[in-house]
C-alpha positions as a printed Julia matrix, in Angstrom:
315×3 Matrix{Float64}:
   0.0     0.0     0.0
   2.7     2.28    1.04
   4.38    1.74   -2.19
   1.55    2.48   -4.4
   1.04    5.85   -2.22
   4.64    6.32   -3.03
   3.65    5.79   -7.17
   0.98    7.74   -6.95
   2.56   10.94   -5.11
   5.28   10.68   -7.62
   2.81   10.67  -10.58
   0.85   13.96   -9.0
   4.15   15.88   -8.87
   3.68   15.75  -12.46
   0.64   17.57  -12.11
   0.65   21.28  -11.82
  -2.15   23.32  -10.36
  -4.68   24.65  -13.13
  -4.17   28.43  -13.86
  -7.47   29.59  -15.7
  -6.26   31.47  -18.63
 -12.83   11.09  -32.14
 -11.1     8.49  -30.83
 -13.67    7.14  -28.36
 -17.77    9.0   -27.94
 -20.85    8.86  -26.38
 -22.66   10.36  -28.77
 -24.38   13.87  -28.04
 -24.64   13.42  -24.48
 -24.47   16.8   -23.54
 -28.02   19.69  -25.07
 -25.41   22.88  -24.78
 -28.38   24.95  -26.34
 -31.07   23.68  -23.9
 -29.37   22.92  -20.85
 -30.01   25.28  -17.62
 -27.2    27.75  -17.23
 -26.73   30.96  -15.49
 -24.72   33.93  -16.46
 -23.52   33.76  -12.96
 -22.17   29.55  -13.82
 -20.03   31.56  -17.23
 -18.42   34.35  -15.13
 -17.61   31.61  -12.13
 -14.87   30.53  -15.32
 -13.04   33.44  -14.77
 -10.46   33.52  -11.88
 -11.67   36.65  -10.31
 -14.83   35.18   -9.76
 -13.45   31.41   -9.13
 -13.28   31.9    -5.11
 -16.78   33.32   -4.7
 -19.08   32.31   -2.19
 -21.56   31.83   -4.89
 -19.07   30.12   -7.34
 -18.23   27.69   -4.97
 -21.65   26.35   -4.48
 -21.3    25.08   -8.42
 -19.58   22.35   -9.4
 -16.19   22.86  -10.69
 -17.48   26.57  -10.79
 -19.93   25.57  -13.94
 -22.76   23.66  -12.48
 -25.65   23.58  -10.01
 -27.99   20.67   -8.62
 -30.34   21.57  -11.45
 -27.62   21.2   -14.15
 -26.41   17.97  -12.26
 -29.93   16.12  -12.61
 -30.71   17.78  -16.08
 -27.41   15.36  -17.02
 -28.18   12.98  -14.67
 -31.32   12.75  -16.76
 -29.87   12.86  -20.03
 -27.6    10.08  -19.31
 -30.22    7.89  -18.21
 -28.53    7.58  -14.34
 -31.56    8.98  -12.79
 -33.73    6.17  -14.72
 -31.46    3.4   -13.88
 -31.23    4.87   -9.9
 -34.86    5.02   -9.48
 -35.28    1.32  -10.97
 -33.58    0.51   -8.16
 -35.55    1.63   -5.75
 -33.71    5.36   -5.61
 -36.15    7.64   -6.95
 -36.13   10.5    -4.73
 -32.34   11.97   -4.73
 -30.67   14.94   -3.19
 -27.6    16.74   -5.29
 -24.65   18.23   -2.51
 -22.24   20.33   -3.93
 -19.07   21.55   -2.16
 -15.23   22.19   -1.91
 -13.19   19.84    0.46
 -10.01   21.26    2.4
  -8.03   20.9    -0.17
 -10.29   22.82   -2.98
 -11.58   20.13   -5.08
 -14.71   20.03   -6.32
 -17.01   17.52   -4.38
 -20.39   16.4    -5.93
 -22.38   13.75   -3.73
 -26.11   12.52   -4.71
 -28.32   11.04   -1.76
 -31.3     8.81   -1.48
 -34.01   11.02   -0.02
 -31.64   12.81    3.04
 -28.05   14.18    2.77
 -27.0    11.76    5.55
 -23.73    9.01    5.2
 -25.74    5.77    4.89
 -27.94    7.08    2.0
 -24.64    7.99    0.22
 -25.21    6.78   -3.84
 -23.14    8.23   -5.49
 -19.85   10.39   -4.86
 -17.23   12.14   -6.91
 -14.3    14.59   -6.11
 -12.62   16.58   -9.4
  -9.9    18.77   -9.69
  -8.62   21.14  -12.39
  -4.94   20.02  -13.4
  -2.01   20.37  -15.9
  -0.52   17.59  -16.76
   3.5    18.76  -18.08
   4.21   15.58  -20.49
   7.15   13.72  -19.58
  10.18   12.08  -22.0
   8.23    9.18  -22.94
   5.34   11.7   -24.45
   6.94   14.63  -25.31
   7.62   14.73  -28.97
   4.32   13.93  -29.41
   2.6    16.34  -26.78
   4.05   19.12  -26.63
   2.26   21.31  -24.71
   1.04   21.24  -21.26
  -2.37   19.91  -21.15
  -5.34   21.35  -18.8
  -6.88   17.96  -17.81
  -9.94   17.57  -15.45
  -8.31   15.09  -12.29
 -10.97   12.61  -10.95
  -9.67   12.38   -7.33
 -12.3    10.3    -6.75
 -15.24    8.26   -8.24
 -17.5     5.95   -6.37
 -21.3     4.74   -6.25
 -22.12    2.5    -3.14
 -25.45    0.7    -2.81
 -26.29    1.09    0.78
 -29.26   -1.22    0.72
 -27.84   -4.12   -0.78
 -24.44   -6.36    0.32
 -21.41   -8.5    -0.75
 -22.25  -11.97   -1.86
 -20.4   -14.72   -3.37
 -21.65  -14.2    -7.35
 -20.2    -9.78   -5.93
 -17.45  -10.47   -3.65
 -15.5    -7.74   -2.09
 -12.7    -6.44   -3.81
  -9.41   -5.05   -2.44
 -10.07   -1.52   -1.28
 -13.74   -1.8    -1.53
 -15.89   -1.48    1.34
 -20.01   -1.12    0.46
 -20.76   -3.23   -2.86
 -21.28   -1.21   -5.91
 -24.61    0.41   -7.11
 -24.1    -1.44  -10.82
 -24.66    2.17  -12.54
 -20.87    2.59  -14.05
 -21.94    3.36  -17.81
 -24.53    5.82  -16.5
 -21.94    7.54  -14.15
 -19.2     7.31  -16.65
 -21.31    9.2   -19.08
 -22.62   11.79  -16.57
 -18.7    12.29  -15.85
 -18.14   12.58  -19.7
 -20.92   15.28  -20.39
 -19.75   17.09  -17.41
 -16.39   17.52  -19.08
 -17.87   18.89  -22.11
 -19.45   21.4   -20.08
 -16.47   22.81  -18.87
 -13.87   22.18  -21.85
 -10.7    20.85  -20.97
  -8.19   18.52  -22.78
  -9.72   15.86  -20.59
 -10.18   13.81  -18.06
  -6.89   12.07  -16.11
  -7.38    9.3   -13.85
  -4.68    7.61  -11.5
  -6.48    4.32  -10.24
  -4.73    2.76   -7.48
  -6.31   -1.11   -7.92
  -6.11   -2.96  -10.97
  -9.81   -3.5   -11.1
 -10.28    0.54  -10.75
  -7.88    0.45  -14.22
  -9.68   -2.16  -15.43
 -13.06    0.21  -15.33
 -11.37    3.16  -16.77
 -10.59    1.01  -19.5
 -13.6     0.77  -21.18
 -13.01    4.11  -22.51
  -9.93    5.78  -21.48
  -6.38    5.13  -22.22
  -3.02    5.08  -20.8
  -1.16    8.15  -21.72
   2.24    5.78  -21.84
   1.17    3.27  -25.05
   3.49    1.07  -22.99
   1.19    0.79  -20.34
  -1.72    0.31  -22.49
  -0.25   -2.7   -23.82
  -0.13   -4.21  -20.93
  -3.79   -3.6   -19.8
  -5.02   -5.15  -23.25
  -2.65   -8.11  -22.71
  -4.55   -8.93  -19.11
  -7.67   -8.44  -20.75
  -6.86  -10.71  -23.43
  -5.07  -13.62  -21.84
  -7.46  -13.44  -18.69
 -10.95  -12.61  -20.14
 -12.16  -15.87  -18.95
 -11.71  -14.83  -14.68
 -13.21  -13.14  -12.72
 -12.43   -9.32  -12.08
 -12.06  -10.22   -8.22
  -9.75  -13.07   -9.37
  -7.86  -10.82  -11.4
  -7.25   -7.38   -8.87
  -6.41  -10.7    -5.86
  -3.67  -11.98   -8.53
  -1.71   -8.16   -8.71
  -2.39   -7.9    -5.11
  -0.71  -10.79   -3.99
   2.09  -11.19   -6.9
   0.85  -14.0    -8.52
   0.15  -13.08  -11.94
   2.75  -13.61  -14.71
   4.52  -13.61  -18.24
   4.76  -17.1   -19.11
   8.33  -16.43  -20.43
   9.32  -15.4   -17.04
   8.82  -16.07  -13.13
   9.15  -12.19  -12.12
   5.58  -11.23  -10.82
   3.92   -8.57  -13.0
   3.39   -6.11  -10.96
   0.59   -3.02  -11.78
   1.75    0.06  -11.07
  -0.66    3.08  -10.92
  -0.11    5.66  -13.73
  -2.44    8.51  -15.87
  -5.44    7.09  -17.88
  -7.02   10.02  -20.11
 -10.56   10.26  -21.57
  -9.53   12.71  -24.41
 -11.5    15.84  -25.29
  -9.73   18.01  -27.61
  -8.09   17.31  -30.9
  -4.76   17.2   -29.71
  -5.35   14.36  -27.54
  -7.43   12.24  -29.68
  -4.71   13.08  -32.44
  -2.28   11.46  -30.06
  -4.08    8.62  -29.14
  -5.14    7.34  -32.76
  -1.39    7.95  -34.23
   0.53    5.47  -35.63
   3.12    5.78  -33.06
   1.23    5.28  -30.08
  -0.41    2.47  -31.98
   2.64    1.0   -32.62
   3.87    0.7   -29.02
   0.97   -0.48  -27.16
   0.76   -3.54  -30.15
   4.7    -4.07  -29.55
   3.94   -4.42  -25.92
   0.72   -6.09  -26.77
   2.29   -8.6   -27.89
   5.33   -9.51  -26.36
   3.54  -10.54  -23.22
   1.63  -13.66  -22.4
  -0.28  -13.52  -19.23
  -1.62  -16.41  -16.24
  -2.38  -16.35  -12.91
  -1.18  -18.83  -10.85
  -4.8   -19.35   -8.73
  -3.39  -22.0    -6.0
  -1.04  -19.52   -4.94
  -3.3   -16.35   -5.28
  -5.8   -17.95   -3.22
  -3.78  -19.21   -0.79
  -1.88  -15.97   -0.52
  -4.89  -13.97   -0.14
  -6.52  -15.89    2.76
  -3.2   -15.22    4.59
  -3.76  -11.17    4.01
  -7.22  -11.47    4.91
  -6.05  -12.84    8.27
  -4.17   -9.61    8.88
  -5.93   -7.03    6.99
  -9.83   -6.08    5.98
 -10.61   -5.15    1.95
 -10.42   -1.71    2.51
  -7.26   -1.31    4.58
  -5.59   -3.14    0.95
């Protein structure tokens, strides 16, 4: 745990605080021409206004509880909530101690146990590093998702949902919806795009579906797993990184999954970068020169020893 803290602190450092100044699609998520605005949400953009009592009641200084159901409608999440048994929801916007942008949606009363759905943003630049430079070369203003999660506080872990390292409520089984709410969110407020540093494998593994590694290396090696392990289990899969016990068949060095930045690309620049030949070229190389298993005696083994000592979400 401490080293992945140690990754992921050295991965931020990369990241400088925001100074204001298609490769994959949803379709038209977001209605720009209908969708509920105030003047007030356009002159929050500007860093005069930024730090604003008002401004800081909207969501990364753009949106309001209206806007966030209006999406929340468009992307079919409310729908899918309230078929669940979630049909009367409460929107919280606010600013933790450390500025980002907090947006948390209730089940009837803004109280911890009737937590659905919560998601802490920041505004970032991301300064490309050697491996990306000659192809990026500017800075890129990138929305940071701190933090995504959706809990379903009524229901619990069972053996066809186990528990997964870090995890402690089970899931609320809404990810497209609240991957698309995040998506026409970040067309609201224009950036390059979205960066996300996921410290579990399965976390990486969601992100995925749509985003992509900014190091082609890396993204090589995420398509490998998926390819050469499509047949387990997710659970099966994050246990094997956890406890060193997935490998190259050409080798008997663990693999070992080290947290780095997966984008969601917005502008042209990115999605430029993403579909060029070169960054093509590498993830395929890396693609395939690896051959994945997981040895499951020893995974399972090792993982009933860790349970011994630790609970899911202390991992």
């Amino acid at each position: 745990m401490e080293a992945k803290t140690n990754i992921i602190r050295s991965l931020l450092s990369r990241i400088a605080p925001m100074k204001k100044g298609n490769l994959f699609s949803f379709g038209d998520i977001v209605d720009t021409e209908n969708a509920h605005f105030h003047v007030q949400n356009l002159e929050c953009g500007f860093e005069a206004s930024a730090h604003t009592t008002t401004c800081e009641m909207l969501f990364l200084n753009r949106l309001d509880e209206k806007d966030i159901l209006a999406i929340m409608d468009r992307t079919g999440l409310r729908e899918e909530l309230a078929r669940k048994g979630f049909d009367e929801l409460l929107v919280d916007i606010d600013r933790d101690e450390g500025g980002r942008h907090c947006l948390s949606v209730f089940s009837h009363r803004a109280l911890p146990q009737n937590l659905l759905i919560s998601i802490k943003m920041s505004e970032a630049r991301v300064i490309p590093d050697n491996r990306t430079r000659r192809q990026l070369k500017d800075n890129l203003d990138m929305i940071n998702i701190d933090w995504a999660s959706a809990y379903n506080p009524s229901s619990h872990f069972t053996d066809g949902k186990p528990q997964l390292p870090g995890q402690d409520k089970p899931g609320l089984g809404v990810l497209s919806h609240l991957m698309k709410m995040m998506l026409a969110i970040g067309e609201v407020v224009s950036r390059d795009g979205f960066l996300a540093v996921a410290d579990h494998f399965h976390l990486a593994m969601m992100y995925a579906k749509i985003f992509r590694f900014l190091d082609p290396s890396r993204e090589g090696f995420i398509r490998a797993v998926m390819r050469d392990l499509h047949d387990l289990p997710m659970n099966d899969i994050t246990w094997g990184f956890t406890t060193g016990t997935i490998y190259d068949v050409e080798s008997t060095t663990p693999l070992v999954y080290e947290p780095a930045e997966q984008v969601y690309p917005l502008s042209d620049t990115l999605k430029r970068y993403f579909a060029s030949a070169q960054y093509r070229k590498q993830a395929e190389k890396t693609l395939r020169s690896l051959s994945i298993s997981l040895d499951y005696p020893a995974m399972k083994e090792k993982r009933e020893q860790i349970l011994l000592k630790k609970k899911h979400g202390e991992l």
